[in-house]
Tab-separated table of C-alpha atoms and ligand atoms in Angstrom:
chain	number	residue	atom	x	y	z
A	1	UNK	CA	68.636	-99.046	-6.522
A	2	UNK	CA	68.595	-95.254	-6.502
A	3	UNK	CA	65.489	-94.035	-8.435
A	4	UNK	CA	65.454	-90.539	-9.608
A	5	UNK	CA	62.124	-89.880	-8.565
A	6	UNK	CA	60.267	-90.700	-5.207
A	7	UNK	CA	56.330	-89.479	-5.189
A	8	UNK	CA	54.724	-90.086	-1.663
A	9	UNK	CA	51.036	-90.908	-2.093
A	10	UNK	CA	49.040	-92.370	-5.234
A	11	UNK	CA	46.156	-90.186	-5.314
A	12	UNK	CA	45.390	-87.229	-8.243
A	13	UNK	CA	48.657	-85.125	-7.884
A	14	UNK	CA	50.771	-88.254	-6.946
A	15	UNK	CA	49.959	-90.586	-9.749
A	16	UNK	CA	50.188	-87.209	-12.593
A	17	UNK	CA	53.961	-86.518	-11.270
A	18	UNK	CA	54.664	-89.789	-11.719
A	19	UNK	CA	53.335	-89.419	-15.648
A	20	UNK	CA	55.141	-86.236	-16.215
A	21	UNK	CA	58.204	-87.662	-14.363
A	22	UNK	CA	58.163	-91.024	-16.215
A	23	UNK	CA	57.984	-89.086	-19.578
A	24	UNK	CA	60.546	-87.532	-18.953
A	25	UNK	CA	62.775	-90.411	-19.127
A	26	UNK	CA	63.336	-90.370	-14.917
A	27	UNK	CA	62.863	-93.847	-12.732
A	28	UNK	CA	59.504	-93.126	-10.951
A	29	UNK	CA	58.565	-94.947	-7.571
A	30	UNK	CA	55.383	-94.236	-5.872
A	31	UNK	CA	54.919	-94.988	-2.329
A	32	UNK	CA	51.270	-95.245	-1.387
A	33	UNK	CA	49.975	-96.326	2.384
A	34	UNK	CA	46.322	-97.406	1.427
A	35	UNK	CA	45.005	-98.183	-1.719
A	36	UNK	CA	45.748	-96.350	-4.996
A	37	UNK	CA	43.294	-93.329	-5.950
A	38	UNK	CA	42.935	-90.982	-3.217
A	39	UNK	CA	40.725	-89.233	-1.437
A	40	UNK	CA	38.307	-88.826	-4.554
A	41	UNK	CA	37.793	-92.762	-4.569
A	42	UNK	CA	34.589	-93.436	-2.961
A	43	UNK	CA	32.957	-89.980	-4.807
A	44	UNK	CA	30.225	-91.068	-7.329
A	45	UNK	CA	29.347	-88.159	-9.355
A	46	UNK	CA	32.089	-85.758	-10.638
A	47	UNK	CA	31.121	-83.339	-12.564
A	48	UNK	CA	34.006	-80.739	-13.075
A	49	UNK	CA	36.614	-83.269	-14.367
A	50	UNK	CA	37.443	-81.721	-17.647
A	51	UNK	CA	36.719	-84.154	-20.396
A	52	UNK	CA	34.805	-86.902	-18.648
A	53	UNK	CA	31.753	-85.518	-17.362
A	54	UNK	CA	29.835	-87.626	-14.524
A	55	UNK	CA	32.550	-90.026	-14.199
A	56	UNK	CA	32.866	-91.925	-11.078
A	57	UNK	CA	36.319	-91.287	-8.463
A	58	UNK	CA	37.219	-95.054	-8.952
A	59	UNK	CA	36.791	-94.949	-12.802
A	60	UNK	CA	39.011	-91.759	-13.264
A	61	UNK	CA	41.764	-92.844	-10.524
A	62	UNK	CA	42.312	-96.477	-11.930
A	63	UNK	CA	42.823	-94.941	-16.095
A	64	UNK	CA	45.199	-92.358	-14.515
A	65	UNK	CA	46.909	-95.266	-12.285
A	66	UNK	CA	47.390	-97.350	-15.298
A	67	UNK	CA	48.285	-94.577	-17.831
A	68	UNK	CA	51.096	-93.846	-15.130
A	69	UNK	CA	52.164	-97.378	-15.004
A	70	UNK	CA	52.118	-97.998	-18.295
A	71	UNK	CA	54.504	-95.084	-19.087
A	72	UNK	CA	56.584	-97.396	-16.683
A	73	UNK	CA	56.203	-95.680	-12.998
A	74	UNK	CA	56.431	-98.031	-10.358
A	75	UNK	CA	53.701	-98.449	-7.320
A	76	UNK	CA	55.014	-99.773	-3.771
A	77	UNK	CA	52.125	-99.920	-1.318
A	78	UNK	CA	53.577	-98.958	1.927
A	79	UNK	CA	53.568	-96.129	4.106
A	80	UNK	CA	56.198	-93.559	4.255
A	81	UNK	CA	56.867	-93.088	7.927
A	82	UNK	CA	59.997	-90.619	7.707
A	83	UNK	CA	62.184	-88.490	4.879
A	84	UNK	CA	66.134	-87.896	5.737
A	85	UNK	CA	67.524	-85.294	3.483
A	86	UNK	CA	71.162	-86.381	2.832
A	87	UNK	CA	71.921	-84.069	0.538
A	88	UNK	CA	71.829	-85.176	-3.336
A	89	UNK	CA	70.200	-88.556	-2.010
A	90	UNK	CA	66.588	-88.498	0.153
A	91	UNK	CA	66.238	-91.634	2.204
A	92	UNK	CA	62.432	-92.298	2.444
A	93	UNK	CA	61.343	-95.051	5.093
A	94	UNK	CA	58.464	-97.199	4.867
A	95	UNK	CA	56.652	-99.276	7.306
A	96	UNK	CA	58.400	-102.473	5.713
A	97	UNK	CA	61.433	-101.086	3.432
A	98	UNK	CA	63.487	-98.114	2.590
A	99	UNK	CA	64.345	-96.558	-0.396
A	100	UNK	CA	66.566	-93.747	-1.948
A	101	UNK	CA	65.747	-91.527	-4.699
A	102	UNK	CA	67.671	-88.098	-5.581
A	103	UNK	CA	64.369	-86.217	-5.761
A	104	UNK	CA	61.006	-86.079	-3.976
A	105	UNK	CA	57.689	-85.350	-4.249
A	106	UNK	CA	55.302	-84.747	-1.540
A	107	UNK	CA	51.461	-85.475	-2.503
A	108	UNK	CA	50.122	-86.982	0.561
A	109	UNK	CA	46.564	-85.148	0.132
A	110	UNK	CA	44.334	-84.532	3.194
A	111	UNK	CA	42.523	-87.077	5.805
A	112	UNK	CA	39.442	-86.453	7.466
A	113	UNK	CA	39.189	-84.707	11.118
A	114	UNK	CA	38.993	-86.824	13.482
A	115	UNK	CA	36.247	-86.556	16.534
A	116	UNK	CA	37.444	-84.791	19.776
A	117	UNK	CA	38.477	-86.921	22.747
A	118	UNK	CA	35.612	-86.438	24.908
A	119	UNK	CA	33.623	-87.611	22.002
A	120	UNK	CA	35.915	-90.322	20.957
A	121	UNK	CA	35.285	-90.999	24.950
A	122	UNK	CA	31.662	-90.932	24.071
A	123	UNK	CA	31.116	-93.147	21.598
A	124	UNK	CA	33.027	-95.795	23.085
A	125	UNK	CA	33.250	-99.575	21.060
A	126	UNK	CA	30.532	-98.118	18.714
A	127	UNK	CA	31.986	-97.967	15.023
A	128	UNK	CA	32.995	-94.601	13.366
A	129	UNK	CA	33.198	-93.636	9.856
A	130	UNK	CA	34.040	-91.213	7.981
A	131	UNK	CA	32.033	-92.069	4.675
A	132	UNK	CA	28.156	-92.133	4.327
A	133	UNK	CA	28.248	-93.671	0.639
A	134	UNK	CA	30.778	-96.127	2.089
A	135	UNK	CA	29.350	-97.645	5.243
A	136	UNK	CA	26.249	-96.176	5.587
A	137	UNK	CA	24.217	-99.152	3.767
A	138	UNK	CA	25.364	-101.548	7.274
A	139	UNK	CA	22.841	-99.341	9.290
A	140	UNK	CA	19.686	-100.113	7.615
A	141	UNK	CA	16.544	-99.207	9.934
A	142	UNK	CA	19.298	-97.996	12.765
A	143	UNK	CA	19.720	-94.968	14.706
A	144	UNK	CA	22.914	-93.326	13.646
A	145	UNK	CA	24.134	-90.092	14.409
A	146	UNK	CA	26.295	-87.234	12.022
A	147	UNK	CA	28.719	-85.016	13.667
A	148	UNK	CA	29.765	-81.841	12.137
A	149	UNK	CA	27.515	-78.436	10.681
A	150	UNK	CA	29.242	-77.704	7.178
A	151	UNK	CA	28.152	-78.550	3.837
A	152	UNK	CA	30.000	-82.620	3.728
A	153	UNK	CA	27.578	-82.766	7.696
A	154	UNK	CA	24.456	-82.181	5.420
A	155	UNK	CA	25.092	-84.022	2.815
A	156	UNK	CA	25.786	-87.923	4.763
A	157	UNK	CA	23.007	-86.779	6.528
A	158	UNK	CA	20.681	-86.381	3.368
A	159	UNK	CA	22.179	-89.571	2.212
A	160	UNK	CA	21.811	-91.943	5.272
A	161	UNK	CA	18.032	-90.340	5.941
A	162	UNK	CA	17.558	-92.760	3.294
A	163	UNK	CA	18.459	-96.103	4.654
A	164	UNK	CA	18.534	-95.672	8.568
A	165	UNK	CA	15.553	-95.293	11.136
A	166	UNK	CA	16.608	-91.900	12.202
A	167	UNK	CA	19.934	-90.050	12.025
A	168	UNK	CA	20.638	-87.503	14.506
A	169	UNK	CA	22.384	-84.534	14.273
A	170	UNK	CA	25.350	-82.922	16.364
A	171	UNK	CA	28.294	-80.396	16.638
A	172	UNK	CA	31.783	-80.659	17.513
A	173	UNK	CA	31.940	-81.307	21.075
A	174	UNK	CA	28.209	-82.358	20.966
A	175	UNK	CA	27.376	-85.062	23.215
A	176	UNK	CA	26.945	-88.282	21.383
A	177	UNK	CA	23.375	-89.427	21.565
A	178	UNK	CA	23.604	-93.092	23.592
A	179	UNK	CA	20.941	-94.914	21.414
A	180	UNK	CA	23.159	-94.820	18.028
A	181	UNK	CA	24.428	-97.344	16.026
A	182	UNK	CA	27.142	-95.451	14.477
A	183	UNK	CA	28.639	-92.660	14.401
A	184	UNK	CA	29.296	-90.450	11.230
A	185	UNK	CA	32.249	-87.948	11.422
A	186	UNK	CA	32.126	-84.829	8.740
A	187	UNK	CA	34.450	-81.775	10.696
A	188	UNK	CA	36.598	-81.529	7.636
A	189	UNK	CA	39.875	-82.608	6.492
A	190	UNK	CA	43.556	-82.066	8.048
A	191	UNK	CA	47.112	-83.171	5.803
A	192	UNK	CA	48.333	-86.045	6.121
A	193	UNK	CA	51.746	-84.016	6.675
A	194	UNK	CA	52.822	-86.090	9.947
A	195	UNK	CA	56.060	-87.816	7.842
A	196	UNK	CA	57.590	-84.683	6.539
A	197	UNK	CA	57.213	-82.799	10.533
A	198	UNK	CA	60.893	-81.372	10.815
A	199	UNK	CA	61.851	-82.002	7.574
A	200	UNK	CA	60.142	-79.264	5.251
A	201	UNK	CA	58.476	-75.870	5.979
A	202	UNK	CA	54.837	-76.122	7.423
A	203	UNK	CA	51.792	-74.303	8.185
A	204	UNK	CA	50.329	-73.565	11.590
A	205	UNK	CA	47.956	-76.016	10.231
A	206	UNK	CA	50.255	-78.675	9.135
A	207	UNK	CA	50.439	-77.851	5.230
A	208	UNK	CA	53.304	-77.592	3.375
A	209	UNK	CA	54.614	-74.274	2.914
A	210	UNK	CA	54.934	-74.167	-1.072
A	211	UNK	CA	53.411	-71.626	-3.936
A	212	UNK	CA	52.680	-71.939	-7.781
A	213	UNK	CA	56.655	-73.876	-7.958
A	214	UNK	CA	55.645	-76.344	-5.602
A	215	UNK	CA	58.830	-75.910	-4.425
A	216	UNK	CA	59.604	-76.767	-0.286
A	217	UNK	CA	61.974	-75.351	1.920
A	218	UNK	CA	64.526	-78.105	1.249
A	219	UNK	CA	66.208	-78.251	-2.117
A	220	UNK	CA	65.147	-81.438	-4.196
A	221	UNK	CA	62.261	-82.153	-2.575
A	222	UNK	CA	58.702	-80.544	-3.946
A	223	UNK	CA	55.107	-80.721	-3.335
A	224	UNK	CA	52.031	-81.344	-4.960
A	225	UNK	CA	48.153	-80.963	-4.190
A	226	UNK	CA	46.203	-80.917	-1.119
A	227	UNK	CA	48.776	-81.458	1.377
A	228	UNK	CA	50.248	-77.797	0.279
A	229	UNK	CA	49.219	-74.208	1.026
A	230	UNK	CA	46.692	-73.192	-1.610
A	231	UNK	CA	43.332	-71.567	-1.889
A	232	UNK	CA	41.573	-74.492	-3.863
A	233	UNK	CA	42.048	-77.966	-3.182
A	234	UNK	CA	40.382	-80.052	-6.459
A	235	UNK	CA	41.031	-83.057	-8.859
A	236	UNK	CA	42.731	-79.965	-11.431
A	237	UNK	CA	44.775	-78.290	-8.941
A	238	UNK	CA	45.843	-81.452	-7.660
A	239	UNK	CA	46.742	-82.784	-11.142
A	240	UNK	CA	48.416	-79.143	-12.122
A	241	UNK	CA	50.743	-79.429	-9.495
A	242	UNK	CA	51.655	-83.018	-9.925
A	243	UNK	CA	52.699	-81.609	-13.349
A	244	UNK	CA	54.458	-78.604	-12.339
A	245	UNK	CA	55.959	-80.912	-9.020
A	246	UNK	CA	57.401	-83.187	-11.490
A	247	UNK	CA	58.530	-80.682	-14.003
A	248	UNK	CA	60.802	-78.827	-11.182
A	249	UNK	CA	62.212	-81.974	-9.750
A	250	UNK	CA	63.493	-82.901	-13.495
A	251	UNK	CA	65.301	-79.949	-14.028
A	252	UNK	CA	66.766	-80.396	-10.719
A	253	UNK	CA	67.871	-84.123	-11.640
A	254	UNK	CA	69.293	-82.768	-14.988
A	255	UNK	CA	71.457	-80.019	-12.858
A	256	UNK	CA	72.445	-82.733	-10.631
B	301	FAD	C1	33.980	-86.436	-0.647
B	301	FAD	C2	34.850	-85.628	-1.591
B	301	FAD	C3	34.357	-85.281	-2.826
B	301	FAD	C4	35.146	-84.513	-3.712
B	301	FAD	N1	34.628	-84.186	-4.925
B	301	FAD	C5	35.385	-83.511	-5.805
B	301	FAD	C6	34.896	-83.210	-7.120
B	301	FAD	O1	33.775	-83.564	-7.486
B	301	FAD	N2	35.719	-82.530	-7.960
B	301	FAD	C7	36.971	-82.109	-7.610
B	301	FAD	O2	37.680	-81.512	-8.414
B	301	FAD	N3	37.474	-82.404	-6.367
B	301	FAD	C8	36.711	-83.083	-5.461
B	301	FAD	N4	37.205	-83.359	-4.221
B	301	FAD	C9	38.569	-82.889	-3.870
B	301	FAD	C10	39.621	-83.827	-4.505
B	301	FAD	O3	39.298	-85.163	-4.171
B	301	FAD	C11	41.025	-83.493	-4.008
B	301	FAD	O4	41.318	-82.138	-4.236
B	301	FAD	C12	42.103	-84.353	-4.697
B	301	FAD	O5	41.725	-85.704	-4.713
B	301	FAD	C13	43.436	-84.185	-4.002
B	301	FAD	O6	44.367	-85.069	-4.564
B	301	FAD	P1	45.787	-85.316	-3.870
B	301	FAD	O7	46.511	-86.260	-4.756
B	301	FAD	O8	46.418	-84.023	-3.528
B	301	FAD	O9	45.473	-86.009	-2.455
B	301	FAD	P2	44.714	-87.356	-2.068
B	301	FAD	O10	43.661	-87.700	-3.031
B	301	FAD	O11	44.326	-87.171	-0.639
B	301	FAD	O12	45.845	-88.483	-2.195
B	301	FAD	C14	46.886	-88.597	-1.267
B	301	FAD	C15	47.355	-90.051	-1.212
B	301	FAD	O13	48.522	-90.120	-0.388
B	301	FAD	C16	48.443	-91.266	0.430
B	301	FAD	N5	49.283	-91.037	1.617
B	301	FAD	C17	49.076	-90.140	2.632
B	301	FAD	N6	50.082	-90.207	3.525
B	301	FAD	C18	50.930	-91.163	3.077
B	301	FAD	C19	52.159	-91.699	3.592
B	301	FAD	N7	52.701	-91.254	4.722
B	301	FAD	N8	52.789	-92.689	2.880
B	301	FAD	C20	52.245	-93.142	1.705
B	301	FAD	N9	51.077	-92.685	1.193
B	301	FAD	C21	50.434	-91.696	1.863
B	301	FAD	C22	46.967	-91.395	0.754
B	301	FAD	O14	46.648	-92.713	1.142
B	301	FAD	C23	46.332	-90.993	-0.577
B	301	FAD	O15	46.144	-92.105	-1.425
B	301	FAD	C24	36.459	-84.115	-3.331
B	301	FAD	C25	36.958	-84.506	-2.073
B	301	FAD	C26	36.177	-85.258	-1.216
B	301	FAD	C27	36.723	-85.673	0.141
């Protein structure tokens, strides 16, 4: 089958292209490599979500998941590992299976930083995380240690002073202190852009090179969210471009 639509990651701007697309009478298939939602997932307390104040990541992500379903887009969860532009047909392929679609839509989102070698070097067999409110409860009364000095470093920290013994803290490049338990990793967030390398237009830092049209270098295939040059990167802008991602790639299909 050739769907109309392929939308690369299931997070905010993912999973709102694939409600505009589906709308708009196109065959939607989302490819997602983890677990439906995002980034936003494990995030307790949003505030700035218009319409449903001090709802939870999980709670918003699964009604937008199954108000994209429902309007009849379909979710595959595997990886995309590589994109071949063939012209009118894209050829995206997955860890396990490929598919074809006429249009896509990037919306891969960010991952976090990871740790530098030396300190990758450093902390050995000891486990890393990149989540306080995730993992952090397994360290009860344990040394653990946060690397990183913006405001995501101080804020695990905050959170784990609360459940283990004492929580150091470092800077990139820091040495890691032997003693720890675990090591927490908050140096910010890169795009998950590694799939599209050679295909589309990036940044010197890996983002897709797209404005306001969400538009890529290569015709037919657009991007939406995080993953693409912009100055803010949240649940709205993410969810404005999935609309305005979507809306492009339709009028493209109807040219087509
Ligand atoms: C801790 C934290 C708290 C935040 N709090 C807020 C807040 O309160 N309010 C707010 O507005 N914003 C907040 N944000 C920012 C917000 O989460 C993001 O701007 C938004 O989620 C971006 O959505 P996205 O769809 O572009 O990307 P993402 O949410 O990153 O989704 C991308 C999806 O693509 C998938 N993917 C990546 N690569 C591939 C691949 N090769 N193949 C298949 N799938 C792939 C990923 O697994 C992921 O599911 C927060 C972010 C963090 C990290």
């Amino acid at each position: 089958m050739i769907y109309d639509i392929i939308i690369v990651g299931a997070g905010m701007a993912g999973l709102t292209a694939a409600i505009y697309g589906s709308r708009a009478g196109k065959s939607v298939l989302v490819l997602e490599g983890n677990i439906h939602g995002g980034q936003i997932i494990n995030t307790i307390n949003i505030e700035n979500w218009p319409g449903d104040y001090k709802t939870t990541g999980a709670e918003l992500m699964q009604k937008i998941y199954k108000q994209a379903v429902d309007l009849g887009a379909e979710v595959e969860y595997d990886e995309v590992i590589k994109i071949v532009d063939k012209g009118e047909q894209k050829e995206v392929e997955c860890e396990d299976a490929k598919y074809t679609a006429r249009a896509v839509i990037l919306a891969m989102g960010t991952e976090p930083r990871k740790m530098s070698d030396k300190q990758a070097r450093d902390a050995g067999n000891r486990p890393v995380s990149y989540c306080a409110t995730c993992d952090g409860a397994l360290y009860k009364n344990k040394p653990v240690v946060v690397v990183g000095s913006g405001n995501t470093a101080k804020h695990e920290m905050t959170y784990l002073k609360g459940i283990a013994s004492k929580v150091y803290h470092i800077h990139h490049d820091d040495p890691i202190p032997r003693d720890t338990a675990a090591v927490f990793v908050a140096i910010g967030r890169v795009p998950s852009t590694e799939c599209v390398e050679g295909l589309v237009e990036l940044d010197k830092e890996g983002y897709v090179v797209a404005n306001e049209d969400c538009a890529t270098s290569q015709e037919g295939i657009y991007v939406a969210g995080d993953c693409r040059t912009k100055k803010v990167r949240q649940l709205v802008t993410a969810a404005a471009d999935g609309a305005t991602a979507a809306e492009k790639a339709v009028r493209y299909l109807n040219k087509i």
